[in-house]
Amino acid sequence: MNFLVFGNHPRLSLAEFSCINPNVSRPIICGKAALVQTTDWDGSVLMNRLGGTVKLGEIVGELPLNDLEASAVAELLQPRLQTPSLDFGWTVFGGSKAAQQRLAKLAMKFKRELKERGVASRWVTGEHNQELSPAAVAKLKLIDQGLDVCLFVSGETVHVGRTTDVQDATAWSDRDYGRPARDDVNGMLPPKLARIMVNLAKASHGSTLVDPFCGGGTVLMEAALATEAGKLVGSDLEAKQIADSKKNQDWLIGMHILRPNDASRFQYILSDVKTLGRHLATKSIDRIVTEGYLGPPLHGRERREDLERNASQISELWKAALLALRPLLRPNARLVVIWPAFKTEHGMARVDLTPALSELGYALIDPLAGWEEQPGPFIYTRPGQFIARRVAILETVA
Ligand SMILES: C[S@@+](CC[C@H](N)C(=O)[O-])C[C@H]1O[C@@H](n2cnc3c(N)ncnc32)[C@H](O)[C@@H]1O
């Protein structure tokens, strides 16, 4: 059994994992972590692939929650304790507040237990006693030279795990902030969200993936890194955006983040989404992954009427886009798109094309169907932003 610890959007991140790992059975959810049983698990490959997972690792055993002792946890981790000294992290996921507090306190007893076993140790915590960040786990070398203990509470059972891989915070931040062409007016899709969307799209080897609102090319960048799609097409209404995408692509190759021969996978088109059919053949697209137009930047004091007008203009654009794109899509094409919702102190308005989908030849897909008691839309938010992004997954229907 293995575990994944998700970032700030656990449901979306679980959906992402389910899309790239179809052999996984229904997971056990413990707070923002999931325990999974799967036949094909390669921690480092998975960690490189996933945008929404910050840590993953192996479950070494399970113990009853009642009367859990630090010595029993140490016994399960004994093979990792063949060293004179180590640093360790200790995090509890899931369970009631009382159970969490009790298990969190076991860290000191675990330290004493290690001492009795001849191991001098240092218990390391995150800032303000928060969980250790992936960057801290990497910096403290807890994976190879220490131990990042994770306890997962589910009912009356505690699964004991150790982290084996963490997200490469530097690589993600370089791709986010290092790019030469940035656009703070139209907004840029966070690369981690772009990656999640690309994974939700399940692009196969040699397929054609299109972002018809490509902006600075975040989706294309993540698709080039995470998929074997043969053709990555970016189109946009604005010449400046196409130029920005190209500039960013050159930078990625210059920085050796992409290989020089990846360049031949990219194609750019200057076009309104509504007339993309002039540039792309009928039934030529396998996947569409796009953020789309989000409306004018908000300052937070817009009236409800303004928000509703924005939402209705964007809904009209999406209707026209879905209509124009439909003939260009191959059978069983999948689209992963963002529909924004706006919230200011005066009200909120949202873009939701669900009622129009079947007439346009699409259906909404839920990758977590059968895994959740209460299904719902996938919403991505960031603190301080007036826009929430709904990630919608669509497939074509005949
Ligand atoms: C929010 S931005 C996309 C940002 C992009 N995901 C990124 O990370 O850089 C929306 C883009 O849609 C483009 N756009 C707006 N209306 C369009 C239309 N009718 N057809 C094609 N592109 C359009 C804008 O020029 C802008 O680049």
PDB file of C-alpha atoms in Angstrom, residues 167-366:
ATOM      1  CA  GLN A 167       7.651  17.588  -4.984  1.00  0.00           C
ATOM      2  CA  ASP A 168      10.599  19.494  -6.428  1.00  0.00           C
ATOM      3  CA  ALA A 169       9.601  22.951  -5.173  1.00  0.00           C
ATOM      4  CA  THR A 170      12.492  24.682  -6.959  1.00  0.00           C
ATOM      5  CA  ALA A 171      11.660  23.266 -10.381  1.00  0.00           C
ATOM      6  CA  TRP A 172       7.999  24.293 -10.047  1.00  0.00           C
ATOM      7  CA  SER A 173       8.849  27.759  -8.868  1.00  0.00           C
ATOM      8  CA  ASP A 174      11.447  28.241 -11.653  1.00  0.00           C
ATOM      9  CA  ARG A 175       8.860  27.396 -14.273  1.00  0.00           C
ATOM     10  CA  ASP A 176       6.339  29.717 -12.612  1.00  0.00           C
ATOM     11  CA  TYR A 177       8.483  32.783 -11.904  1.00  0.00           C
ATOM     12  CA  GLY A 178      11.520  32.236 -14.123  1.00  0.00           C
ATOM     13  CA  ARG A 179       9.720  32.486 -17.462  1.00  0.00           C
ATOM     14  CA  PRO A 180      10.724  35.573 -19.425  1.00  0.00           C
ATOM     15  CA  ALA A 181       7.198  36.368 -20.718  1.00  0.00           C
ATOM     16  CA  ARG A 182       4.692  36.899 -17.947  1.00  0.00           C
ATOM     17  CA  ASP A 183       1.254  38.492 -18.188  1.00  0.00           C
ATOM     18  CA  ASP A 184      -0.150  39.897 -14.993  1.00  0.00           C
ATOM     19  CA  VAL A 185      -3.112  41.578 -16.744  1.00  0.00           C
ATOM     20  CA  ASN A 186      -4.707  38.502 -18.352  1.00  0.00           C
ATOM     21  CA  GLY A 187      -3.433  36.343 -15.512  1.00  0.00           C
ATOM     22  CA  MET A 188      -1.311  33.241 -15.829  1.00  0.00           C
ATOM     23  CA  LEU A 189      -2.383  29.776 -15.031  1.00  0.00           C
ATOM     24  CA  PRO A 190      -0.301  28.394 -12.128  1.00  0.00           C
ATOM     25  CA  PRO A 191       1.901  25.635 -13.647  1.00  0.00           C
ATOM     26  CA  LYS A 192       0.730  23.121 -11.035  1.00  0.00           C
ATOM     27  CA  LEU A 193      -2.891  23.655 -12.064  1.00  0.00           C
ATOM     28  CA  ALA A 194      -1.904  23.466 -15.746  1.00  0.00           C
ATOM     29  CA  ARG A 195      -0.182  20.136 -14.990  1.00  0.00           C
ATOM     30  CA  ILE A 196      -3.225  18.805 -13.129  1.00  0.00           C
ATOM     31  CA  MET A 197      -5.415  19.736 -16.105  1.00  0.00           C
ATOM     32  CA  VAL A 198      -3.026  18.090 -18.572  1.00  0.00           C
ATOM     33  CA  ASN A 199      -3.085  14.888 -16.522  1.00  0.00           C
ATOM     34  CA  LEU A 200      -6.892  14.985 -16.285  1.00  0.00           C
ATOM     35  CA  ALA A 201      -6.930  15.107 -20.092  1.00  0.00           C
ATOM     36  CA  LYS A 202      -5.160  11.707 -20.422  1.00  0.00           C
ATOM     37  CA  ALA A 203      -3.355  12.566 -23.670  1.00  0.00           C
ATOM     38  CA  SER A 204      -1.926   9.449 -25.273  1.00  0.00           C
ATOM     39  CA  HIS A 205       1.264   8.870 -27.262  1.00  0.00           C
ATOM     40  CA  GLY A 206       1.292  10.790 -30.534  1.00  0.00           C
ATOM     41  CA  SER A 207      -1.997  12.593 -29.894  1.00  0.00           C
ATOM     42  CA  THR A 208      -2.796  16.218 -30.730  1.00  0.00           C
ATOM     43  CA  LEU A 209      -3.448  18.528 -27.798  1.00  0.00           C
ATOM     44  CA  VAL A 210      -4.695  22.083 -28.364  1.00  0.00           C
ATOM     45  CA  ASP A 211      -4.934  25.150 -26.123  1.00  0.00           C
ATOM     46  CA  PRO A 212      -7.141  27.595 -28.064  1.00  0.00           C
ATOM     47  CA  PHE A 213      -6.600  30.423 -25.492  1.00  0.00           C
ATOM     48  CA  CYS A 214      -2.897  29.724 -25.022  1.00  0.00           C
ATOM     49  CA  GLY A 215      -1.731  33.085 -23.613  1.00  0.00           C
ATOM     50  CA  GLY A 216       1.875  32.640 -22.448  1.00  0.00           C
ATOM     51  CA  GLY A 217       1.784  28.899 -23.104  1.00  0.00           C
ATOM     52  CA  THR A 218       1.602  27.432 -19.574  1.00  0.00           C
ATOM     53  CA  VAL A 219      -0.576  24.494 -20.648  1.00  0.00           C
ATOM     54  CA  LEU A 220       1.654  23.708 -23.642  1.00  0.00           C
ATOM     55  CA  MET A 221       4.740  23.796 -21.406  1.00  0.00           C
ATOM     56  CA  GLU A 222       3.274  21.327 -18.908  1.00  0.00           C
ATOM     57  CA  ALA A 223       1.869  19.119 -21.682  1.00  0.00           C
ATOM     58  CA  ALA A 224       5.302  18.964 -23.329  1.00  0.00           C
ATOM     59  CA  LEU A 225       6.834  17.859 -20.020  1.00  0.00           C
ATOM     60  CA  ALA A 226       4.173  15.427 -18.847  1.00  0.00           C
ATOM     61  CA  THR A 227       2.768  13.768 -21.958  1.00  0.00           C
ATOM     62  CA  GLU A 228       3.862  12.042 -25.117  1.00  0.00           C
ATOM     63  CA  ALA A 229       1.432  14.089 -27.202  1.00  0.00           C
ATOM     64  CA  GLY A 230       3.000  14.425 -30.648  1.00  0.00           C
ATOM     65  CA  LYS A 231       1.529  17.806 -31.477  1.00  0.00           C
ATOM     66  CA  LEU A 232       0.986  20.701 -29.082  1.00  0.00           C
ATOM     67  CA  VAL A 233      -0.995  23.497 -30.716  1.00  0.00           C
ATOM     68  CA  GLY A 234      -1.387  26.907 -29.100  1.00  0.00           C
ATOM     69  CA  SER A 235      -3.715  29.471 -30.569  1.00  0.00           C
ATOM     70  CA  ASP A 236      -4.737  32.903 -29.347  1.00  0.00           C
ATOM     71  CA  LEU A 237      -6.489  36.028 -30.566  1.00  0.00           C
ATOM     72  CA  GLU A 238      -3.522  38.238 -29.675  1.00  0.00           C
ATOM     73  CA  ALA A 239      -0.207  38.232 -31.572  1.00  0.00           C
ATOM     74  CA  LYS A 240       1.563  39.299 -28.357  1.00  0.00           C
ATOM     75  CA  GLN A 241       0.356  36.160 -26.580  1.00  0.00           C
ATOM     76  CA  ILE A 242       1.645  33.922 -29.356  1.00  0.00           C
ATOM     77  CA  ALA A 243       4.976  35.753 -29.233  1.00  0.00           C
ATOM     78  CA  ASP A 244       5.052  35.243 -25.436  1.00  0.00           C
ATOM     79  CA  SER A 245       4.363  31.516 -25.800  1.00  0.00           C
ATOM     80  CA  LYS A 246       7.248  31.218 -28.257  1.00  0.00           C
ATOM     81  CA  LYS A 247       9.564  33.222 -26.016  1.00  0.00           C
ATOM     82  CA  ASN A 248       8.720  30.965 -23.072  1.00  0.00           C
ATOM     83  CA  GLN A 249       9.229  27.854 -25.190  1.00  0.00           C
ATOM     84  CA  ASP A 250      12.696  29.054 -26.239  1.00  0.00           C
ATOM     85  CA  TRP A 251      13.541  29.752 -22.608  1.00  0.00           C
ATOM     86  CA  LEU A 252      12.455  26.230 -21.568  1.00  0.00           C
ATOM     87  CA  ILE A 253      14.735  24.712 -24.186  1.00  0.00           C
ATOM     88  CA  GLY A 254      17.580  27.107 -23.313  1.00  0.00           C
ATOM     89  CA  MET A 255      17.272  26.092 -19.654  1.00  0.00           C
ATOM     90  CA  HIS A 256      17.269  22.373 -20.627  1.00  0.00           C
ATOM     91  CA  ILE A 257      13.823  21.958 -19.074  1.00  0.00           C
ATOM     92  CA  LEU A 258      12.652  20.799 -22.510  1.00  0.00           C
ATOM     93  CA  ARG A 259      14.838  19.036 -25.074  1.00  0.00           C
ATOM     94  CA  PRO A 260      15.758  20.819 -28.331  1.00  0.00           C
ATOM     95  CA  ASN A 261      13.793  18.281 -30.379  1.00  0.00           C
ATOM     96  CA  ASP A 262      10.635  19.078 -28.349  1.00  0.00           C
ATOM     97  CA  ALA A 263      10.493  22.269 -30.454  1.00  0.00           C
ATOM     98  CA  SER A 264       9.117  20.277 -33.389  1.00  0.00           C
ATOM     99  CA  ARG A 265       6.061  19.296 -31.312  1.00  0.00           C
ATOM    100  CA  PHE A 266       4.840  22.911 -31.005  1.00  0.00           C
ATOM    101  CA  GLN A 267       2.666  24.780 -33.465  1.00  0.00           C
ATOM    102  CA  TYR A 268       1.158  28.261 -33.027  1.00  0.00           C
ATOM    103  CA  ILE A 269      -1.864  29.804 -34.685  1.00  0.00           C
ATOM    104  CA  LEU A 270      -3.030  33.414 -34.462  1.00  0.00           C
ATOM    105  CA  SER A 271      -6.792  33.012 -34.446  1.00  0.00           C
ATOM    106  CA  ASP A 272     -10.051  33.715 -32.704  1.00  0.00           C
ATOM    107  CA  VAL A 273     -11.232  30.424 -31.179  1.00  0.00           C
ATOM    108  CA  LYS A 274     -14.447  30.798 -33.180  1.00  0.00           C
ATOM    109  CA  THR A 275     -12.564  30.562 -36.484  1.00  0.00           C
ATOM    110  CA  LEU A 276      -9.998  27.923 -35.578  1.00  0.00           C
ATOM    111  CA  GLY A 277     -11.612  25.654 -38.190  1.00  0.00           C
ATOM    112  CA  ARG A 278      -9.870  27.757 -40.852  1.00  0.00           C
ATOM    113  CA  HIS A 279      -6.527  26.498 -39.572  1.00  0.00           C
ATOM    114  CA  LEU A 280      -7.167  22.996 -38.249  1.00  0.00           C
ATOM    115  CA  ALA A 281      -8.733  20.065 -40.083  1.00  0.00           C
ATOM    116  CA  THR A 282     -12.005  18.399 -39.155  1.00  0.00           C
ATOM    117  CA  LYS A 283     -11.542  15.588 -36.613  1.00  0.00           C
ATOM    118  CA  SER A 284      -7.888  16.453 -35.996  1.00  0.00           C
ATOM    119  CA  ILE A 285      -7.877  17.234 -32.256  1.00  0.00           C
ATOM    120  CA  ASP A 286      -7.678  14.581 -29.503  1.00  0.00           C
ATOM    121  CA  ARG A 287      -7.443  16.796 -26.439  1.00  0.00           C
ATOM    122  CA  ILE A 288      -8.208  20.389 -25.530  1.00  0.00           C
ATOM    123  CA  VAL A 289      -6.737  21.760 -22.328  1.00  0.00           C
ATOM    124  CA  THR A 290      -7.325  25.426 -21.708  1.00  0.00           C
ATOM    125  CA  GLU A 291      -7.971  28.102 -19.169  1.00  0.00           C
ATOM    126  CA  GLY A 292      -9.905  30.386 -21.507  1.00  0.00           C
ATOM    127  CA  TYR A 293     -10.691  34.031 -21.096  1.00  0.00           C
ATOM    128  CA  LEU A 294     -11.277  35.047 -17.465  1.00  0.00           C
ATOM    129  CA  GLY A 295     -12.714  38.532 -18.032  1.00  0.00           C
ATOM    130  CA  PRO A 296     -11.209  41.881 -17.037  1.00  0.00           C
ATOM    131  CA  PRO A 297      -9.030  41.988 -13.887  1.00  0.00           C
ATOM    132  CA  LEU A 298     -11.094  42.616 -10.735  1.00  0.00           C
ATOM    133  CA  HIS A 299     -10.286  44.986  -7.872  1.00  0.00           C
ATOM    134  CA  GLY A 300     -12.847  43.533  -5.459  1.00  0.00           C
ATOM    135  CA  ARG A 301     -15.423  46.346  -5.347  1.00  0.00           C
ATOM    136  CA  GLU A 302     -17.333  45.468  -8.551  1.00  0.00           C
ATOM    137  CA  ARG A 303     -21.112  45.471  -8.264  1.00  0.00           C
ATOM    138  CA  ARG A 304     -23.052  42.255  -8.705  1.00  0.00           C
ATOM    139  CA  GLU A 305     -24.405  43.484 -12.071  1.00  0.00           C
ATOM    140  CA  ASP A 306     -20.836  43.936 -13.374  1.00  0.00           C
ATOM    141  CA  LEU A 307     -19.911  40.421 -12.294  1.00  0.00           C
ATOM    142  CA  GLU A 308     -23.031  39.004 -13.910  1.00  0.00           C
ATOM    143  CA  ARG A 309     -22.283  40.850 -17.141  1.00  0.00           C
ATOM    144  CA  ASN A 310     -18.712  39.448 -17.169  1.00  0.00           C
ATOM    145  CA  ALA A 311     -19.984  35.942 -16.485  1.00  0.00           C
ATOM    146  CA  SER A 312     -22.610  36.152 -19.209  1.00  0.00           C
ATOM    147  CA  GLN A 313     -20.087  37.454 -21.805  1.00  0.00           C
ATOM    148  CA  ILE A 314     -17.694  34.624 -20.954  1.00  0.00           C
ATOM    149  CA  SER A 315     -20.532  32.070 -21.096  1.00  0.00           C
ATOM    150  CA  GLU A 316     -21.431  33.322 -24.592  1.00  0.00           C
ATOM    151  CA  LEU A 317     -17.781  33.045 -25.666  1.00  0.00           C
ATOM    152  CA  TRP A 318     -17.639  29.478 -24.317  1.00  0.00           C
ATOM    153  CA  LYS A 319     -20.848  28.518 -26.097  1.00  0.00           C
ATOM    154  CA  ALA A 320     -19.463  29.830 -29.395  1.00  0.00           C
ATOM    155  CA  ALA A 321     -16.105  28.156 -28.718  1.00  0.00           C
ATOM    156  CA  LEU A 322     -17.626  24.746 -27.924  1.00  0.00           C
ATOM    157  CA  LEU A 323     -19.764  24.982 -31.054  1.00  0.00           C
ATOM    158  CA  ALA A 324     -16.813  25.925 -33.279  1.00  0.00           C
ATOM    159  CA  LEU A 325     -14.484  23.310 -31.776  1.00  0.00           C
ATOM    160  CA  ARG A 326     -16.924  20.383 -31.972  1.00  0.00           C
ATOM    161  CA  PRO A 327     -16.295  19.453 -35.663  1.00  0.00           C
ATOM    162  CA  LEU A 328     -12.524  19.677 -35.131  1.00  0.00           C
ATOM    163  CA  LEU A 329     -12.582  17.015 -32.425  1.00  0.00           C
ATOM    164  CA  ARG A 330     -11.931  13.333 -32.964  1.00  0.00           C
ATOM    165  CA  PRO A 331     -14.446  10.833 -31.539  1.00  0.00           C
ATOM    166  CA  ASN A 332     -13.959  10.383 -27.758  1.00  0.00           C
ATOM    167  CA  ALA A 333     -12.067  13.640 -27.503  1.00  0.00           C
ATOM    168  CA  ARG A 334     -11.626  15.030 -24.016  1.00  0.00           C
ATOM    169  CA  LEU A 335     -11.588  18.684 -22.962  1.00  0.00           C
ATOM    170  CA  VAL A 336     -10.335  20.063 -19.668  1.00  0.00           C
ATOM    171  CA  VAL A 337     -11.408  23.667 -19.313  1.00  0.00           C
ATOM    172  CA  ILE A 338     -11.742  26.392 -16.702  1.00  0.00           C
ATOM    173  CA  TRP A 339     -14.982  28.206 -16.035  1.00  0.00           C
ATOM    174  CA  PRO A 340     -14.423  31.159 -13.718  1.00  0.00           C
ATOM    175  CA  ALA A 341     -16.579  32.380 -10.835  1.00  0.00           C
ATOM    176  CA  PHE A 342     -16.241  35.923  -9.501  1.00  0.00           C
ATOM    177  CA  LYS A 343     -16.735  37.014  -5.931  1.00  0.00           C
ATOM    178  CA  THR A 344     -16.413  40.515  -4.556  1.00  0.00           C
ATOM    179  CA  GLU A 345     -17.815  42.193  -1.455  1.00  0.00           C
ATOM    180  CA  HIS A 346     -21.009  42.963  -3.433  1.00  0.00           C
ATOM    181  CA  GLY A 347     -21.859  39.496  -4.720  1.00  0.00           C
ATOM    182  CA  MET A 348     -20.859  36.641  -6.951  1.00  0.00           C
ATOM    183  CA  ALA A 349     -21.480  35.287 -10.453  1.00  0.00           C
ATOM    184  CA  ARG A 350     -20.299  32.144 -12.148  1.00  0.00           C
ATOM    185  CA  VAL A 351     -19.783  30.701 -15.606  1.00  0.00           C
ATOM    186  CA  ASP A 352     -21.401  27.284 -15.942  1.00  0.00           C
ATOM    187  CA  LEU A 353     -22.070  25.766 -19.327  1.00  0.00           C
ATOM    188  CA  THR A 354     -23.475  22.505 -17.926  1.00  0.00           C
ATOM    189  CA  PRO A 355     -27.077  23.135 -19.073  1.00  0.00           C
ATOM    190  CA  ALA A 356     -25.928  23.796 -22.690  1.00  0.00           C
ATOM    191  CA  LEU A 357     -23.548  20.851 -23.006  1.00  0.00           C
ATOM    192  CA  SER A 358     -25.730  18.082 -24.365  1.00  0.00           C
ATOM    193  CA  GLU A 359     -27.125  20.304 -27.137  1.00  0.00           C
ATOM    194  CA  LEU A 360     -23.550  21.211 -28.104  1.00  0.00           C
ATOM    195  CA  GLY A 361     -22.494  17.528 -28.226  1.00  0.00           C
ATOM    196  CA  TYR A 362     -20.571  17.210 -24.950  1.00  0.00           C
ATOM    197  CA  ALA A 363     -21.009  15.533 -21.567  1.00  0.00           C
ATOM    198  CA  LEU A 364     -19.481  16.375 -18.214  1.00  0.00           C
ATOM    199  CA  ILE A 365     -17.156  13.676 -16.803  1.00  0.00           C
ATOM    200  CA  ASP A 366     -16.478  13.009 -13.123  1.00  0.00           C
TER     201      ASP A 366
END
